[in-house]
Short mmCIF file of C-alpha atoms in Angstrom, two decimals:
data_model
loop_
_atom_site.label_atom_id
_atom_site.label_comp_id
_atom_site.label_asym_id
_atom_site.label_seq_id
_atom_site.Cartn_x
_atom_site.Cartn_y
_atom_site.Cartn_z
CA UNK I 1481 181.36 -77.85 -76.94
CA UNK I 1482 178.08 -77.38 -78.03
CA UNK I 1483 177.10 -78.30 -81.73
CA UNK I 1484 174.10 -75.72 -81.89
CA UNK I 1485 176.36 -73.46 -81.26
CA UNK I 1486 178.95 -73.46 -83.59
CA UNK I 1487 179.44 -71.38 -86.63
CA UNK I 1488 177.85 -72.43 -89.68
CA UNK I 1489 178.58 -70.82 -93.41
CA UNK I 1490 175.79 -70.52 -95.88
CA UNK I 1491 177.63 -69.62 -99.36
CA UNK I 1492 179.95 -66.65 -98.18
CA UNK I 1493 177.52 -65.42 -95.31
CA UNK I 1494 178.55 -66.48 -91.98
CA UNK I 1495 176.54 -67.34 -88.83
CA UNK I 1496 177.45 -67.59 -85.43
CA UNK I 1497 175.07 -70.79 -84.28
CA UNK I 1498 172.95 -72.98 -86.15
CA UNK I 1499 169.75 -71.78 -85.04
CA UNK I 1500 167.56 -70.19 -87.52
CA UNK I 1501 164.14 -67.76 -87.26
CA UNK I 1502 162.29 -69.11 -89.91
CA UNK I 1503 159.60 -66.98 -92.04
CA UNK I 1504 156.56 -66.05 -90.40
CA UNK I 1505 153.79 -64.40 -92.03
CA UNK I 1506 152.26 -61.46 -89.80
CA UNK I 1507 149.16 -60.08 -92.02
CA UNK I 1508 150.23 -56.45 -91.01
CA UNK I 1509 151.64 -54.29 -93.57
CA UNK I 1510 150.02 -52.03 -95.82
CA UNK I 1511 149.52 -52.52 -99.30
CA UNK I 1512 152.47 -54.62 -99.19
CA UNK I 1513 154.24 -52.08 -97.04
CA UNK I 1514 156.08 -52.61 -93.67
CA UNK I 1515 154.71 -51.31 -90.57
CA UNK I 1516 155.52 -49.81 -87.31
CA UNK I 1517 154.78 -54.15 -86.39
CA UNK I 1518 157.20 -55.10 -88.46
CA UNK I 1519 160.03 -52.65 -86.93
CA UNK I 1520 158.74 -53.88 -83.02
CA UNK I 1521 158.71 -58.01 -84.27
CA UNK I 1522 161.68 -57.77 -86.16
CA UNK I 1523 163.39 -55.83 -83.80
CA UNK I 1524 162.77 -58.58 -80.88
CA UNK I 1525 163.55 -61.59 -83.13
CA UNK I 1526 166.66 -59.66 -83.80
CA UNK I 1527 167.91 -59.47 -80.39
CA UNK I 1528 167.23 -63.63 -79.46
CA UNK I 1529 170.50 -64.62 -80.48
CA UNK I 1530 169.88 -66.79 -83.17
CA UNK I 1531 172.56 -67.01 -86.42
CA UNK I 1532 170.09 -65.88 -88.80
CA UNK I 1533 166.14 -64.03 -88.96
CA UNK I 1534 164.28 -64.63 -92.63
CA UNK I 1535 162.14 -61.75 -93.15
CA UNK I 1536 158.30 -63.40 -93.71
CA UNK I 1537 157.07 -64.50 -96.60
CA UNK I 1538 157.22 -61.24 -98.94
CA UNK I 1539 155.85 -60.89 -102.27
CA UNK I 1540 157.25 -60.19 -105.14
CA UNK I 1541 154.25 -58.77 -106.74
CA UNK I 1542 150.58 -57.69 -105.92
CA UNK I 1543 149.02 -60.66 -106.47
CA UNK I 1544 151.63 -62.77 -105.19
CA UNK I 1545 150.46 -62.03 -101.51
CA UNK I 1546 148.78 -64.72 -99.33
CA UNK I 1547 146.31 -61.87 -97.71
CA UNK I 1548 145.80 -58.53 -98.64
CA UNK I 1549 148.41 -57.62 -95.28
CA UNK I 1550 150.83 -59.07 -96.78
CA UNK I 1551 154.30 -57.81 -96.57
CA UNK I 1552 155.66 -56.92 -100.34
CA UNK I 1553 158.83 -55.96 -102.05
CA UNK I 1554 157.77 -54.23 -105.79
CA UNK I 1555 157.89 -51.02 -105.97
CA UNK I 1556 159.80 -47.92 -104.15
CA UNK I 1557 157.03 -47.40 -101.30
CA UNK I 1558 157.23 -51.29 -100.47
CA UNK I 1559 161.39 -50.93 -100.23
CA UNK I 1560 161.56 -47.89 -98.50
CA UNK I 1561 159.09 -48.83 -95.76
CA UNK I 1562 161.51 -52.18 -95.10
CA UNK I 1563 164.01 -50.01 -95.32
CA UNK I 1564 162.70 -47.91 -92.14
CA UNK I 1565 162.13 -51.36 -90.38
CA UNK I 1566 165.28 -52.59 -91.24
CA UNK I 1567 167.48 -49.55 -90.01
CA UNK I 1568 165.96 -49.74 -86.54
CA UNK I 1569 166.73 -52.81 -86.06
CA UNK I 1570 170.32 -52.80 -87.58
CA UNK I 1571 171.18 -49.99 -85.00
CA UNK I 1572 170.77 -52.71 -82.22
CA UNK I 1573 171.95 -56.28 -83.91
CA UNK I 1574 174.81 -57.50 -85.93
CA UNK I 1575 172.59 -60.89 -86.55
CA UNK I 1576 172.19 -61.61 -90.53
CA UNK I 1577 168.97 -60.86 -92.14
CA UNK I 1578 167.48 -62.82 -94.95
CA UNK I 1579 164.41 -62.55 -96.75
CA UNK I 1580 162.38 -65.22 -98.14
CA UNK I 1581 160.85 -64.05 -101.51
CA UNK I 1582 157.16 -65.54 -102.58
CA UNK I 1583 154.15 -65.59 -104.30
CA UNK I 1584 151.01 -67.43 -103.22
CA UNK I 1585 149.72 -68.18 -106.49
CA UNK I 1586 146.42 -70.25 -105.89
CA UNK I 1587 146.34 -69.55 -102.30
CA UNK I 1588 147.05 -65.89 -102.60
CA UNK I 1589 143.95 -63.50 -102.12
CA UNK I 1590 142.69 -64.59 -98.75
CA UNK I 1591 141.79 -62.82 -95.16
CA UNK I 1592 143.95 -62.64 -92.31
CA UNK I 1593 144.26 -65.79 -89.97
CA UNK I 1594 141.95 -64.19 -87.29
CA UNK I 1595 139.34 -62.95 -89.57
CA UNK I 1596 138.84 -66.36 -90.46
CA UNK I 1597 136.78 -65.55 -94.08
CA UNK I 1598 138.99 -67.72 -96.06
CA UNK I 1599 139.52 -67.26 -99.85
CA UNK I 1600 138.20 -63.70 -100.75
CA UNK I 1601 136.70 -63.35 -104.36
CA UNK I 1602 138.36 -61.67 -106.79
CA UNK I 1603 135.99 -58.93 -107.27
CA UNK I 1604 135.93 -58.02 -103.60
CA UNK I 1605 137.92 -54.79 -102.35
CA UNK I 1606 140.40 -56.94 -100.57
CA UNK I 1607 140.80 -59.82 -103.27
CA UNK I 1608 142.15 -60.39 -106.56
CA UNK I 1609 142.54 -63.04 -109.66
CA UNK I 1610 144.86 -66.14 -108.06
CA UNK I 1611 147.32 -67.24 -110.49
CA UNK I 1612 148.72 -71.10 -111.04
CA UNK I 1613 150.01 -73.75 -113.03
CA UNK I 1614 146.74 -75.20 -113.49
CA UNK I 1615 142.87 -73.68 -113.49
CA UNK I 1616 142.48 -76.06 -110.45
CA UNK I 1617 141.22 -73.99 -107.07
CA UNK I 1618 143.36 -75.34 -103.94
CA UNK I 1619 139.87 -76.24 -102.45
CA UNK I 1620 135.79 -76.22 -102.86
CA UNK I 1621 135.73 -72.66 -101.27
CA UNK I 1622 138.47 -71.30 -103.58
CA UNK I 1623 138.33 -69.44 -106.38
CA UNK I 1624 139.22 -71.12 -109.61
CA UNK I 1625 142.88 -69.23 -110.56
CA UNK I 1626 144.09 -68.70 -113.80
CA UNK I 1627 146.38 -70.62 -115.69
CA UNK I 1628 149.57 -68.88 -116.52
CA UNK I 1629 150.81 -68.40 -119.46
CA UNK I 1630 154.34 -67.84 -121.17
CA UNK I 1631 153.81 -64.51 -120.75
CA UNK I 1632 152.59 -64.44 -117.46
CA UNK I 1633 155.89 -66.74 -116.34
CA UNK I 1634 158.29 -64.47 -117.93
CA UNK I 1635 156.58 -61.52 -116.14
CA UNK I 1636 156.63 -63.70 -112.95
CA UNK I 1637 160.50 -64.39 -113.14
CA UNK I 1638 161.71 -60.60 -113.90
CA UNK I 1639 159.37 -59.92 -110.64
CA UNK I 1640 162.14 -62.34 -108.73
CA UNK I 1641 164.59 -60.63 -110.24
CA UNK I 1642 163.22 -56.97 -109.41
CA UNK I 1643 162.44 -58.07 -105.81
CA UNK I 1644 166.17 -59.72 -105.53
CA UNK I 1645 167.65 -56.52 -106.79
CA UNK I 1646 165.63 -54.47 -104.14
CA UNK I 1647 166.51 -57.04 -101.42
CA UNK I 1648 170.78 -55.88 -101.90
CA UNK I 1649 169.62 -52.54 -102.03
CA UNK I 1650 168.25 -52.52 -98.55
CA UNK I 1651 171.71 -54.75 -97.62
CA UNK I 1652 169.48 -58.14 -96.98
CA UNK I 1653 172.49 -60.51 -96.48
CA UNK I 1654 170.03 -63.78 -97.77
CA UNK I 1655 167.97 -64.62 -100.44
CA UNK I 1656 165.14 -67.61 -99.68
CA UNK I 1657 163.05 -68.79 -102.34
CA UNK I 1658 159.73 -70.18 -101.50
CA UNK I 1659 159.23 -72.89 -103.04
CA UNK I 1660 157.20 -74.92 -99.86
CA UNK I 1661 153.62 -75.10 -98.31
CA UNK I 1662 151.77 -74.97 -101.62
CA UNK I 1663 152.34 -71.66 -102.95
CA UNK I 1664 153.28 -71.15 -106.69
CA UNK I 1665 156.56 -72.48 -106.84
CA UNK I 1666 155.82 -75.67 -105.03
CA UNK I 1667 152.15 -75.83 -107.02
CA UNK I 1668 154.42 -76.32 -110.16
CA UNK I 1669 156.38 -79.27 -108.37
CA UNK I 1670 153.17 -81.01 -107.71
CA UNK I 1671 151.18 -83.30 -110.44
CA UNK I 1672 148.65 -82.28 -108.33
CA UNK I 1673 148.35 -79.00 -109.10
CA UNK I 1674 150.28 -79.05 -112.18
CA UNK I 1675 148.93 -80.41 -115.23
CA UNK I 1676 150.02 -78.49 -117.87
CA UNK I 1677 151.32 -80.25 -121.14
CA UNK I 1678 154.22 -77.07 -122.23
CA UNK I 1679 157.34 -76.84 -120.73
CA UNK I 1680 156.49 -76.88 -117.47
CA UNK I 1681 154.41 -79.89 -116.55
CA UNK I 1682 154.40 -83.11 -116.84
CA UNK I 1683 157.83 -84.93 -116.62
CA UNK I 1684 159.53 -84.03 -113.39
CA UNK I 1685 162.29 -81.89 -115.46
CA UNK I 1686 159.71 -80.30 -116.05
CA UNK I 1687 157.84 -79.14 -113.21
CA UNK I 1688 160.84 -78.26 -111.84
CA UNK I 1689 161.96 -75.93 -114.10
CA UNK I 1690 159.97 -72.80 -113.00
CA UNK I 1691 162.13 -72.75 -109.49
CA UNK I 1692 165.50 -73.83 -111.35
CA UNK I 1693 164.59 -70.75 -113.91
CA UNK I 1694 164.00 -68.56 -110.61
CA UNK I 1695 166.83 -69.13 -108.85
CA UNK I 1696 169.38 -69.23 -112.16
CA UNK I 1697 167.56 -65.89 -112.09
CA UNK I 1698 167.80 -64.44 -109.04
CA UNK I 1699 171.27 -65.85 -108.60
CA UNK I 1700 172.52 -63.80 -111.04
CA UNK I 1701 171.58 -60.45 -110.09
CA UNK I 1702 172.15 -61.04 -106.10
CA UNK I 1703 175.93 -60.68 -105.24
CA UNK I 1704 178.24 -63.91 -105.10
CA UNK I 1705 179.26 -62.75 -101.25
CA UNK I 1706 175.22 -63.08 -100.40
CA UNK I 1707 173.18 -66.34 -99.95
CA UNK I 1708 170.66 -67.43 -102.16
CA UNK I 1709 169.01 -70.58 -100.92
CA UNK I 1710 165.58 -72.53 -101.60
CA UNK I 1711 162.31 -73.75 -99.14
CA UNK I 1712 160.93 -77.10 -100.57
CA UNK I 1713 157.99 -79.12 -99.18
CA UNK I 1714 159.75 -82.27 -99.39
CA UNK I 1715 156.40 -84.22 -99.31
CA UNK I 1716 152.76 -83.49 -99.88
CA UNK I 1717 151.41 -86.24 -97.48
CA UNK I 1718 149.17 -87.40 -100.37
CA UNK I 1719 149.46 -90.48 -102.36
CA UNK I 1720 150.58 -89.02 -105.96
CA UNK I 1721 151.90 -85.82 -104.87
CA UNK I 1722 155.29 -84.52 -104.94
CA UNK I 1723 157.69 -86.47 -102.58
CA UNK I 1724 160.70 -87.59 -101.39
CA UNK I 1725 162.39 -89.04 -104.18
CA UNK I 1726 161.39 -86.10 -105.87
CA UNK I 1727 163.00 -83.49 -103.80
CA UNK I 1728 166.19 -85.12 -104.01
CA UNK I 1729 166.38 -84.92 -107.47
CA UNK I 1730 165.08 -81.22 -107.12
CA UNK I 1731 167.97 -80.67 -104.93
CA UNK I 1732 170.66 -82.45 -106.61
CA UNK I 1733 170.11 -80.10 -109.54
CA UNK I 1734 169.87 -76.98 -107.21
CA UNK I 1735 173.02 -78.41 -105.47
CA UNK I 1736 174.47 -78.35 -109.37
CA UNK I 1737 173.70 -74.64 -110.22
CA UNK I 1738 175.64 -73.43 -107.07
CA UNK I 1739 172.31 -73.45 -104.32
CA UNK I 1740 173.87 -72.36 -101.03
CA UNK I 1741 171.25 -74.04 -98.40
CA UNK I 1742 167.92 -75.53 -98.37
CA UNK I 1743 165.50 -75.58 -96.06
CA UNK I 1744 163.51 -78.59 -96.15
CA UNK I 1745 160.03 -78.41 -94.64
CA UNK I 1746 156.56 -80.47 -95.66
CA UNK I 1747 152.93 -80.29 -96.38
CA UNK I 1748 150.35 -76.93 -97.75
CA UNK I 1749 149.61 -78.40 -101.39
CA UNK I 1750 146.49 -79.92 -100.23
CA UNK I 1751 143.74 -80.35 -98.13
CA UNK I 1752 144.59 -84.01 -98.42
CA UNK I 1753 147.09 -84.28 -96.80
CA UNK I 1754 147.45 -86.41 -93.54
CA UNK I 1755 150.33 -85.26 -92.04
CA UNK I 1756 151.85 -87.89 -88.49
CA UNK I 1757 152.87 -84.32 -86.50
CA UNK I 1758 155.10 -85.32 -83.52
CA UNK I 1759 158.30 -83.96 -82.52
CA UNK I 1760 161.37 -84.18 -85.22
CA UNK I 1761 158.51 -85.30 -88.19
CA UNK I 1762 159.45 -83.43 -90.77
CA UNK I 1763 163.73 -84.31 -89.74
CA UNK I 1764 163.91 -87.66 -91.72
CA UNK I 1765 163.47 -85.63 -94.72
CA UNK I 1766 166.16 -83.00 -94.03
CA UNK I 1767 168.65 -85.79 -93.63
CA UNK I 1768 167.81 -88.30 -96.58
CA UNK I 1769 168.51 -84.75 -98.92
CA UNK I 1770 171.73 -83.98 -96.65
CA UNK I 1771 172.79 -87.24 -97.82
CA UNK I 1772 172.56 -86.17 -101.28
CA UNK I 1773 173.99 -82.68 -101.39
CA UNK I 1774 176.55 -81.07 -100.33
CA UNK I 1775 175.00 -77.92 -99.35
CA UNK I 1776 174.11 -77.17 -95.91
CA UNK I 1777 170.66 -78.36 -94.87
CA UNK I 1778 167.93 -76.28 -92.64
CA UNK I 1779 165.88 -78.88 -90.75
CA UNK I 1780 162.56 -77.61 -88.67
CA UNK I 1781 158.98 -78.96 -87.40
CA UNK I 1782 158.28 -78.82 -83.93
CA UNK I 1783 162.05 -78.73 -82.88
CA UNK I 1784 160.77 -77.04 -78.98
CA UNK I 1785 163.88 -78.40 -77.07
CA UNK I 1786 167.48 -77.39 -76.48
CA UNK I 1787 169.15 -81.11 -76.37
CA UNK I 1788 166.57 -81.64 -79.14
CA UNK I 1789 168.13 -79.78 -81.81
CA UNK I 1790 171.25 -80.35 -80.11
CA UNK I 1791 170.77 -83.92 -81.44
CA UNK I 1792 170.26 -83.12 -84.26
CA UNK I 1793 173.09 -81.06 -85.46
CA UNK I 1794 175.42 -83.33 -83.74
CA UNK I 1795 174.32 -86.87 -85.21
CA UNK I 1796 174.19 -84.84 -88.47
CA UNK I 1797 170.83 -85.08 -89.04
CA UNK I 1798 170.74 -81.31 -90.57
CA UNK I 1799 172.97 -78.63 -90.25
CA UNK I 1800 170.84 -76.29 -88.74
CA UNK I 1801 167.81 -75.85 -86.96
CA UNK I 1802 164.47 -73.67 -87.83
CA UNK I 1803 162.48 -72.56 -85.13
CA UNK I 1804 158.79 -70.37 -85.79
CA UNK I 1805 156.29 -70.96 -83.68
CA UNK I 1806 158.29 -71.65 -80.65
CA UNK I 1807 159.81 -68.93 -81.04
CA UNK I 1808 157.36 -66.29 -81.53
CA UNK I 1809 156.36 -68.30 -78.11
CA UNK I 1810 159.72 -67.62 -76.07
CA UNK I 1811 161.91 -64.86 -78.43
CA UNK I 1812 164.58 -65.75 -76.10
CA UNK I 1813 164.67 -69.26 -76.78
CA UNK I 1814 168.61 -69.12 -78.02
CA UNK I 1815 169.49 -67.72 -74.97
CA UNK I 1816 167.74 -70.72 -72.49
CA UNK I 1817 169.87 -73.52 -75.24
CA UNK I 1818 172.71 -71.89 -74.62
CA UNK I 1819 172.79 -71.75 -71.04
CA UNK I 1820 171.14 -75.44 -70.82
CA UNK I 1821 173.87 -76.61 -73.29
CA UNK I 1822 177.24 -74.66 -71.82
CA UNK I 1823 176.98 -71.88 -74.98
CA UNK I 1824 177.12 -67.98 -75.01
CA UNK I 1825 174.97 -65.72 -76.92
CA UNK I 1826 175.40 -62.38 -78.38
CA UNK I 1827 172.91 -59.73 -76.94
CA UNK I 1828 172.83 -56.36 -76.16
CA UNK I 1829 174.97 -54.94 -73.24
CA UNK I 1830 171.28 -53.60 -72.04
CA UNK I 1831 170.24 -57.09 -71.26
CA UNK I 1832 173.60 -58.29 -69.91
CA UNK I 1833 172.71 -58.13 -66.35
CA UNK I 1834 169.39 -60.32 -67.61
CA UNK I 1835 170.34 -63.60 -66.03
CA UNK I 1836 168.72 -65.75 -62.77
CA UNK I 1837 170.60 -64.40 -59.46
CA UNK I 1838 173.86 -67.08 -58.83
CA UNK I 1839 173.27 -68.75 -62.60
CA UNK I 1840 176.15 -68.34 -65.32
CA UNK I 1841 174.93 -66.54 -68.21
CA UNK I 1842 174.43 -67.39 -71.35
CA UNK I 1843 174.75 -64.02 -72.80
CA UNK I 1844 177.84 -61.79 -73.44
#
């Protein structure tokens, strides 16, 4: 029997494999709003067969978007336009849907991928004042961002809060907190971007207590039977950056406070970083933290293969698997690893008759 393919529990919320659709950023709502995009690419992620889809990358304010098409959750117009995307697709899938909640802080206020114009000024139509630990710009062609204060941190976490509230409202089974790829919760992790001499820099109880507060946060105001879980960089890739040894104390303590997964990717503090991308790169780290924590653990990087991430749920290397760019690339992907590895997939009975002439399929 196939590993990938068995059911995996995160907290209460149960999935039917262990492959995940990790966030993806698509640039295409308005305002923060969902669009008509957002109802078509969620509704054919939906239907892959995966255990679980995480919403993109949504902000939980303004000016806690990456670009200005960022997708939001902060006000009514933001949650009823998800709302309209969400219903769609619920009419057609029974697959969980999380939602990973953000915000950008020094990288936020930037053009789309394809526009290619980088960090937009804040005093352009499409930009806005970045926010971060430190008044340290992520690069020479960035924008210096504010500091934060107290003030500005205890607005930040009741934004969590708000967005977490909305997320139950629209019946979001999942909870993700960003705190990966150098956006604001990870830029407090860092020394590198975090030198503040309060409460929350310097020692590393201290950096990390802007994501413990968020989650302790969020936690409380999401219901028990729903999943709140974390995304960590586990490394910078830059001598003196956050690390390893780091993240395992991070998630010992998340472990502690009742965490129900954690998703362990790399990388996006710096443009340092020197990062050795191969197949299974960023796997090492998801199974030193496994070894630490009893909470399931997401592992993902350039996992392209069926037998790959067959491996490495069943030498218990992670828990689960996170797939994003491959599977933008083949949105059927779940249904190829379970017919390679012997599995079934749920899809809808309008596809059922979808499989090769004299092959077995995968589907039911």
């Amino acid at each position: 029997m196939s590993q990938l393919f068995s059911p995996l529990s995160l907290g209460q919320v149960t999935l039917d494999n262990r492959i995940i659709i990790a966030p993806m950023c698509q640039y295409s709502a308005n305002n923060g709003a969902a669009s008509d995009w957002h109802t078509i690419h969620l509704g054919q992620l939906s239907l892959s067969g995966a255990g679980l889809l995480i919403l993109e990358a949504t902000a939980v304010n303004p000016e806690g978007r990456i670009s200005y098409g960022d997708l939001g959750l902060w006000n009514n117009e933001t949650q009823q336009a998800l709302g309209k995307s969400l219903k769609a697709v619920r009419q057609y899938s029974p697959m969980p849907i999380g939602i990973q909640l953000a915000h950008a802080g020094r990288k936020a206020s930037t053009g789309k991928p394809w526009e290619d114009i980088g960090a937009i000024a804040p005093d352009d139509v499409n930009g806005w004042q970045t926010l971060a630990p430190s008044a340290i710009a992520y690069d020479d062609s960035s924008p210096v961002p504010k500091a934060m204060s107290q003030d500005d941190i205890d607005s930040l976490i009741k934004d969590f809060v708000s967005a977490a509230k909305r997320a139950d409202e629209l019946g979001l089974d999942l909870i993700e907190l960003h705190g990966a790829h150098g956006y604001l919760l990870h830029q407090f992790l860092s020394p590198l971007s975090n030198k503040r001499d309060d409460n929350y820099g310097g020692s590393l109880e201290n950096r990390m207590r802007l994501l413990l507060d968020v989650f302790k946060a969020v936690r409380a105001v999401f219901p028990s039977e729903k999943a709140v879980g974390v995304r960590i960089s586990a490394t910078d890739w830059v001598e003196g950056g956050w690390d390893l040894d780091q993240s395992i104390v991070l998630s010992k303590a998340l472990d502690e406070l009742g965490c129900d997964f954690i998703h362990v990717s790399t990388a996006g503090l710096s443009p340092e970083q020197k990062i050795p991308v191969k197949p299974n790169f960023q796997v090492p780290f998801a199974t030193a933290i496994k070894e630490a924590v009893n909470m399931p653990v997401i592992a993902v990087g350039l996992i392209t293969e069926a037998q790959q991430a067959e491996d490495i749920i069943s030498e218990q290397q992670a828990d689960a698997v996170a797939l994003a760019r491959g599977i933008l690339y083949n949105p059927h992907w779940p249904w190829h690893a379970a017919a390679e590895l012997g599995a079934t997939v749920t899809a809808p009975k309008q596809y059922l008759r979808s499989s090769p002439h004299g092959q077995p399929s995968p589907i039911k």
